[in-house]
Short mmCIF file of C-alpha atoms in Angstrom, two decimals:
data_model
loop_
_atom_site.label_atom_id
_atom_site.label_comp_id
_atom_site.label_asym_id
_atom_site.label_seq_id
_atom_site.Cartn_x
_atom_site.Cartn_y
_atom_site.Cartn_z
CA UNK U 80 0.00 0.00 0.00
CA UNK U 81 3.32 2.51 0.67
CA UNK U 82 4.21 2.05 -2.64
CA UNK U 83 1.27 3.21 -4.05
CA UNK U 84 1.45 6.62 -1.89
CA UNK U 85 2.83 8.40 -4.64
CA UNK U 86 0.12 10.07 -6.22
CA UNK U 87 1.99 10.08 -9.77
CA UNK U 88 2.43 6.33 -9.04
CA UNK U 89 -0.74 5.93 -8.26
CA UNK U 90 -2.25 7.59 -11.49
CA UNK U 91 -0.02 5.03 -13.44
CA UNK U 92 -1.98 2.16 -12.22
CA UNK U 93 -5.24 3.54 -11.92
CA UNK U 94 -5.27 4.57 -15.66
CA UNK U 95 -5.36 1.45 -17.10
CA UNK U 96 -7.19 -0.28 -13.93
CA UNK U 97 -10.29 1.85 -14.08
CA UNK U 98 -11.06 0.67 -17.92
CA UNK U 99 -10.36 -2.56 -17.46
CA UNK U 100 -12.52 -3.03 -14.28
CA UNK U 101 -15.06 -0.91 -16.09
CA UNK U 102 -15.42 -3.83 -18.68
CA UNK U 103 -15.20 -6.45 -16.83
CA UNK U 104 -17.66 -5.60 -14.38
CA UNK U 105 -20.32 -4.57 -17.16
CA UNK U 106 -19.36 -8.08 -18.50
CA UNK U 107 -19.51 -9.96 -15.72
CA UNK U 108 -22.58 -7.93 -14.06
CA UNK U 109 -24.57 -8.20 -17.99
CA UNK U 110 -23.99 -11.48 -17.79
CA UNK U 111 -24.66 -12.63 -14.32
CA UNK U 112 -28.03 -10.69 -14.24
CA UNK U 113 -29.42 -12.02 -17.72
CA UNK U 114 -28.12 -15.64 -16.22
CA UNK U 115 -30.52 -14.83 -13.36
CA UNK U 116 -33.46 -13.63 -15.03
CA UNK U 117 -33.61 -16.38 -17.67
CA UNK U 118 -31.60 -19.48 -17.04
CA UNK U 119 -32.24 -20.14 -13.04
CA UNK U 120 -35.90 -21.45 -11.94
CA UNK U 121 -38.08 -19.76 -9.82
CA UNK U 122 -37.75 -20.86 -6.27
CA UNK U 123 -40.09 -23.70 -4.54
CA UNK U 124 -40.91 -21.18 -1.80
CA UNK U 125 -40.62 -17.58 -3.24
CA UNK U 126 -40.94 -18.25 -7.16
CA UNK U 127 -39.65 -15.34 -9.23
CA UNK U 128 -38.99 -13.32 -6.79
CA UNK U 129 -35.84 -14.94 -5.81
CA UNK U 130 -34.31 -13.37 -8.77
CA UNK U 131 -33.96 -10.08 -7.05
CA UNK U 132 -31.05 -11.64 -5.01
CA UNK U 133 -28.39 -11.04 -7.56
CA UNK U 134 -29.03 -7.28 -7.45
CA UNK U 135 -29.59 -7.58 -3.57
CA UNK U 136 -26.62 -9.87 -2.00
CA UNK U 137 -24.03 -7.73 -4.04
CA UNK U 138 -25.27 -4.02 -3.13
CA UNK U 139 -25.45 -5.25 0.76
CA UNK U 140 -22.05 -6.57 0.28
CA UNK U 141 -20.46 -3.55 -1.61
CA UNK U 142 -22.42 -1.14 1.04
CA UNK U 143 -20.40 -2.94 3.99
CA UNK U 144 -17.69 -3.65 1.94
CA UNK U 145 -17.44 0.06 1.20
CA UNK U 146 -17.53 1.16 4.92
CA UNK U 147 -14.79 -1.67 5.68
CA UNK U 148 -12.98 0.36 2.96
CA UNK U 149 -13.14 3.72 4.42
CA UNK U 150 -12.35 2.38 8.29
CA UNK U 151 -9.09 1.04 6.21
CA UNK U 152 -8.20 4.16 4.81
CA UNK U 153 -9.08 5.82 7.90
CA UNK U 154 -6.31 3.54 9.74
CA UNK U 155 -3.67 4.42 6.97
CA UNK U 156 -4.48 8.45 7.42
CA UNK U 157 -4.53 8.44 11.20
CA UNK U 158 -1.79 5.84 11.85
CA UNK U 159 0.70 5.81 9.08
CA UNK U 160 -0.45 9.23 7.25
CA UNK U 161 -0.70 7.98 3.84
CA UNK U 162 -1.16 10.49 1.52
CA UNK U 163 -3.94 9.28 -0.25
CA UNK U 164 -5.76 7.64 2.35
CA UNK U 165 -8.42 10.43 3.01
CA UNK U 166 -8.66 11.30 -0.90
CA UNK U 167 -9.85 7.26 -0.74
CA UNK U 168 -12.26 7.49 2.20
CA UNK U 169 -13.57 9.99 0.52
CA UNK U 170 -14.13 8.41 -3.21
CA UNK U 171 -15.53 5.06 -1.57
CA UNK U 172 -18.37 7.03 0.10
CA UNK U 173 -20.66 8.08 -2.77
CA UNK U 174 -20.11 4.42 -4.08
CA UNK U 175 -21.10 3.39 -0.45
CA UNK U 176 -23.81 5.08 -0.27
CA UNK U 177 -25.23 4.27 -3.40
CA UNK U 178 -25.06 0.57 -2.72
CA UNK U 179 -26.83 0.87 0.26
CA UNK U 180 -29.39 2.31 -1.25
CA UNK U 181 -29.81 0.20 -3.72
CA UNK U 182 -29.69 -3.00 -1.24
CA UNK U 183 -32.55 -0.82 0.78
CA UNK U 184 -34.71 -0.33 -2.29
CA UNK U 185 -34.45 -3.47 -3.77
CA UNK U 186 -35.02 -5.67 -0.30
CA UNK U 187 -38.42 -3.06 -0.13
CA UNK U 188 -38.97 -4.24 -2.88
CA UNK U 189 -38.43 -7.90 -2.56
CA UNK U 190 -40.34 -7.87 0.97
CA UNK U 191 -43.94 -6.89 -0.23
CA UNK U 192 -44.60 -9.77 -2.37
CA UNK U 193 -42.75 -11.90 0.10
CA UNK U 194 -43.29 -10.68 3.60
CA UNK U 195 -46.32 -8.64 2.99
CA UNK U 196 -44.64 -5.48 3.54
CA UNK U 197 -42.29 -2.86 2.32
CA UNK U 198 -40.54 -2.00 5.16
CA UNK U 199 -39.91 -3.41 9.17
CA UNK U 200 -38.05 -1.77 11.78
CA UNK U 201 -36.22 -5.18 11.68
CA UNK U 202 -32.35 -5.47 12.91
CA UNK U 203 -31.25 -6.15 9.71
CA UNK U 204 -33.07 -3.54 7.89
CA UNK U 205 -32.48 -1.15 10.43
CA UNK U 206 -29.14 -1.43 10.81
CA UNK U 207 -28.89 -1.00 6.90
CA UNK U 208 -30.79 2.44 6.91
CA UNK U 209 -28.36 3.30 9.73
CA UNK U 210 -25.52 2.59 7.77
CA UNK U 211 -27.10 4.68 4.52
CA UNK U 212 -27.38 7.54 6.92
CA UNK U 213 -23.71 6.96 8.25
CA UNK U 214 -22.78 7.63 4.50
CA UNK U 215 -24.65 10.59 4.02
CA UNK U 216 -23.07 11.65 7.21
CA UNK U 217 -19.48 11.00 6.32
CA UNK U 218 -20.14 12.51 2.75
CA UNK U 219 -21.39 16.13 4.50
CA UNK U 220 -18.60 15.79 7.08
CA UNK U 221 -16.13 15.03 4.68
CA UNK U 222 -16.48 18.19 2.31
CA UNK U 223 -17.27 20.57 5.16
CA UNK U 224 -13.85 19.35 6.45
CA UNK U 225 -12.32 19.43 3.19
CA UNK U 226 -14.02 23.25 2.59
CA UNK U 227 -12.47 24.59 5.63
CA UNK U 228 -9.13 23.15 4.45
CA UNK U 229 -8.89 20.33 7.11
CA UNK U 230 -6.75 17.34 6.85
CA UNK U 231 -9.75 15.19 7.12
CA UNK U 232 -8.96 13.53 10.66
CA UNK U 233 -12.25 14.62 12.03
CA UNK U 234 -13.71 12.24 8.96
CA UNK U 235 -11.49 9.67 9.52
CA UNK U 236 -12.53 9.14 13.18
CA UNK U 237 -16.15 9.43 12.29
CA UNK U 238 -15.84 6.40 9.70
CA UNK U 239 -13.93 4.28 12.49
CA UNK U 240 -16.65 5.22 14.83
CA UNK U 241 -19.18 3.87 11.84
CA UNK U 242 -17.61 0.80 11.32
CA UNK U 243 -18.77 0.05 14.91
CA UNK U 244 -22.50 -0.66 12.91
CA UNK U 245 -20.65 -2.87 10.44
CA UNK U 246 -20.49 -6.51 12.82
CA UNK U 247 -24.18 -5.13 13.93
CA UNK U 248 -25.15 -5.83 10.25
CA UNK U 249 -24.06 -8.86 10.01
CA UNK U 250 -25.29 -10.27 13.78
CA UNK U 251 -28.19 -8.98 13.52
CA UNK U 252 -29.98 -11.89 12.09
CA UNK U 253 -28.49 -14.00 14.77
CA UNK U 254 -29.05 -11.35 17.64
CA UNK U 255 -32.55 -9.98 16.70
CA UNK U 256 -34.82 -12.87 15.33
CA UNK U 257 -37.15 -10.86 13.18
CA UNK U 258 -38.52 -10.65 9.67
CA UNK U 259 -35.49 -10.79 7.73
CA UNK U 260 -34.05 -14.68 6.79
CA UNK U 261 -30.56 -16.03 8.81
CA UNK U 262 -27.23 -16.34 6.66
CA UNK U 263 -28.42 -18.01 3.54
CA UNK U 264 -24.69 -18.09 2.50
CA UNK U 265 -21.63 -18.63 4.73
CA UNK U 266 -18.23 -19.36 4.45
CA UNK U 267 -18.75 -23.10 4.60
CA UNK U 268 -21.69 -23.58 1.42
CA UNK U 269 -25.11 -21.86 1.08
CA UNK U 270 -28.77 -22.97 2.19
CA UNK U 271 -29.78 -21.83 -1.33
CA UNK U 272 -30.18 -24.57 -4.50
CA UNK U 273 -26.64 -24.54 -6.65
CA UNK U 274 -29.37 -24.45 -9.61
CA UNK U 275 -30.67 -20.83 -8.51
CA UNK U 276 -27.09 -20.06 -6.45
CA UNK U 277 -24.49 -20.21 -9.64
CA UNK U 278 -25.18 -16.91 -11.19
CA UNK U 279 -24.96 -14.98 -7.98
CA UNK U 280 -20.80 -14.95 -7.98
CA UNK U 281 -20.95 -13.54 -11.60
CA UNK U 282 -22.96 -10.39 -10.16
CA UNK U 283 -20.68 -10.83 -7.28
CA UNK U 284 -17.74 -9.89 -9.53
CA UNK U 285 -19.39 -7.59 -11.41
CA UNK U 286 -20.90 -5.17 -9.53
CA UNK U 287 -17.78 -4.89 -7.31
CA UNK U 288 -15.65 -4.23 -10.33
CA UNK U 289 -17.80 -1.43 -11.01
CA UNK U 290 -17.60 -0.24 -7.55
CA UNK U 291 -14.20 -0.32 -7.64
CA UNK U 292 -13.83 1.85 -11.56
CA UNK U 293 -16.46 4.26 -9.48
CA UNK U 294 -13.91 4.67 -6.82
CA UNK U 295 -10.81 4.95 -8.81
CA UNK U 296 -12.45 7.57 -11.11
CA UNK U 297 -13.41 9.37 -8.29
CA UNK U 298 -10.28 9.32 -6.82
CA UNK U 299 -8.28 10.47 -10.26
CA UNK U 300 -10.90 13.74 -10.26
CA UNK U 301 -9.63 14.58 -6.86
CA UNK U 302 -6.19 14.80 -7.72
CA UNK U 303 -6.99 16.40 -10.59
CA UNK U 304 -8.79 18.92 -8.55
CA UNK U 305 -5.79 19.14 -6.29
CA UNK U 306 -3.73 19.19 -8.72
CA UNK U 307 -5.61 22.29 -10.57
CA UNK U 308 -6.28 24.30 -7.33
CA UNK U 309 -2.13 24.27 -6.22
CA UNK U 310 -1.39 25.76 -9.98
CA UNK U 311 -4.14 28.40 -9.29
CA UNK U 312 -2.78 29.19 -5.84
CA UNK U 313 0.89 29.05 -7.55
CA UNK U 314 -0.55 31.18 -10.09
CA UNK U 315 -2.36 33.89 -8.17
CA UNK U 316 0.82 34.16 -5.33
CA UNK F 29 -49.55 -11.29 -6.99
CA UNK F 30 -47.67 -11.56 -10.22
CA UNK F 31 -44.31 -11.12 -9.28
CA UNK F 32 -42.49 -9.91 -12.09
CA UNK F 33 -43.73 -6.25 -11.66
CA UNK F 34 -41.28 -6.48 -8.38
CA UNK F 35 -38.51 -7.82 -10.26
CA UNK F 36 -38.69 -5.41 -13.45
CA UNK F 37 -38.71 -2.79 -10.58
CA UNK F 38 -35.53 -4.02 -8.78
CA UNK F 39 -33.50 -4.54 -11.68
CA UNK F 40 -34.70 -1.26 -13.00
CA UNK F 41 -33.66 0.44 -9.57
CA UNK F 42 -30.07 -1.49 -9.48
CA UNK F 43 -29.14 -1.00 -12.99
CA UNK F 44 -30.42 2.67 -12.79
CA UNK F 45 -28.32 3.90 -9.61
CA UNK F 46 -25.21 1.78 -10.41
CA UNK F 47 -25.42 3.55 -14.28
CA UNK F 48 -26.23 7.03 -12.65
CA UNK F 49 -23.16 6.55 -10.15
CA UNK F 50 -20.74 5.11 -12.79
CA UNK F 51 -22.09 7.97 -15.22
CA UNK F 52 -21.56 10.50 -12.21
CA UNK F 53 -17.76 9.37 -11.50
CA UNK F 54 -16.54 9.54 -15.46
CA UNK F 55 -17.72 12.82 -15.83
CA UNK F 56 -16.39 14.62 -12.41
CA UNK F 57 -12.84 12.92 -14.13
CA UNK F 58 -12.88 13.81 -17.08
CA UNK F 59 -13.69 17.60 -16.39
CA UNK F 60 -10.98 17.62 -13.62
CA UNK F 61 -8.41 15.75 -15.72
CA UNK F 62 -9.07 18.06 -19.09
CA UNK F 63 -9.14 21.55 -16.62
CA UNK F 64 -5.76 19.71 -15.04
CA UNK F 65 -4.44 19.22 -18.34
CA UNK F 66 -5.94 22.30 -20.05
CA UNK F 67 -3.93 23.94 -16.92
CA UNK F 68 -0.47 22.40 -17.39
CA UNK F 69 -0.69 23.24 -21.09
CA UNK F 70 -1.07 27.15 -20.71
#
């Protein structure tokens, strides 16, 4: 990770990274999705609806995934001061957030035909919401802090404080014994039919690919931005 | 209830917001990166 602290460095990789996860992720995503809408059957229990899970299971993982991230870079800025630590804490959130979203909208919508309703104050669904607002939080934090010309360590300790809700998420199926279903898949296999399963890694891939071109492009227009505002203060001094 | 109405509306939502977010990130870098280059060029 130090040797990627140089931002020209860094720009060297990303380059070429961010179109090549760009296409494999709309590959891999395409592909999983029309795999899951036309070649799995329709579950004994749920029917079609069970195809909304290869949209769902990747969005909740990216939106914890992405919070995992910024409690990461938050480590790296307050510990060992790397230099593009808060310019990543701050690219992962609007990816965040959007995932979180989306795994909030499209459970919604997966629980009315299936639980009778489009929203509980469950654990698990609370706990997501809480985590959506975390991001929303951490976005207005971070470019107040960034407005006033901060070094971001405020934002940092606010997304290790966050990450507190992250093992909340993922217990609270075990902890709270609600509306929402247990683990369906664990380290060790899955409780869910290989027939309707198989597709679900493809979308896996995918969609974090694309998370990850979101972040990198996000994080080359910072240091653009940074790069443009030093010549202008150069400039006008 | 038919169910496909649901799952139209899911994949409409996902596919929408991940589009609108990838869409959203290639344009904020591309207008830094050309006013970065436009910059270095003057």
């Amino acid at each position: 990770m130090h040797a990627l602290a140089n931002p020209a460095r860094f720009l060297r990789l990303a380059r070429p990274a961010t179109a090549w996860l760009l296409l494999i992720g709309l590959v891999f995503a395409v592909a999983g999705m029309a795999a899951g809408l036309t070649l799995t059957p329709p579950d004994y229990l749920q029917g079609e609806t069970v195809r909304i899970i290869y949209i769902h299971v990747p969005s909740a993982w990216l939106g914890m995934a992405g919070w995992l991230g910024i409690a990461s870079a938050a480590i790296s800025q307050l510990v060992w001061r790397h230099p593009l630590a808060a310019v990543a804490g701050r690219a992962v959130a609007p990816a965040g957030a959007t995932f979180a979203a989306i795994c909030l909208i499209t459970g919604s919508i997966w629980g009315r035909p299936t639980w009778g309703t489009w929203w509980e104050w469950d654990g698990r669904l609370t706990s997501m919401l809480v985590l959506f607002f975390l991001y929303l939080g951490y976005i207005a934090l971070a470019s107040a802090e960034r407005e006033r010309g901060g070094e971001g360590r405020v934002t940092a300790i606010f997304g290790l404080v966050g990450a507190l809700n992250l093992p909340i998420i993922h217990y609270s199926v075990l902890w709270w014994r609600t509306l929402h279903q247990g683990e369906s898949i664990g380290l060790t296999g899955s409780t869910i039919d290989s027939s309707i399963l198989w597709p679900l890694p493809l979308t896996m891939v995918g969609f974090t690919c694309l998370f990850a071109a979101a972040v990198l492009m996000r994080m080359r227009a910072e240091l653009a931005e940074a790069k443009v505002e030093a010549r202008m203060r150069r400039l006008g001094a | 209830m038919n169910p496909w109405p649901f799952v139209i509306a899911a994949y409409a939502a996902g596919i929408g917001l991940s589009a609108a977010l990838i869409a959203w990130a290639f344009a904020s870098m591309h207008r830094a990166e050309a006013a970065a280059d436009a910059l270095k060029r003057k």
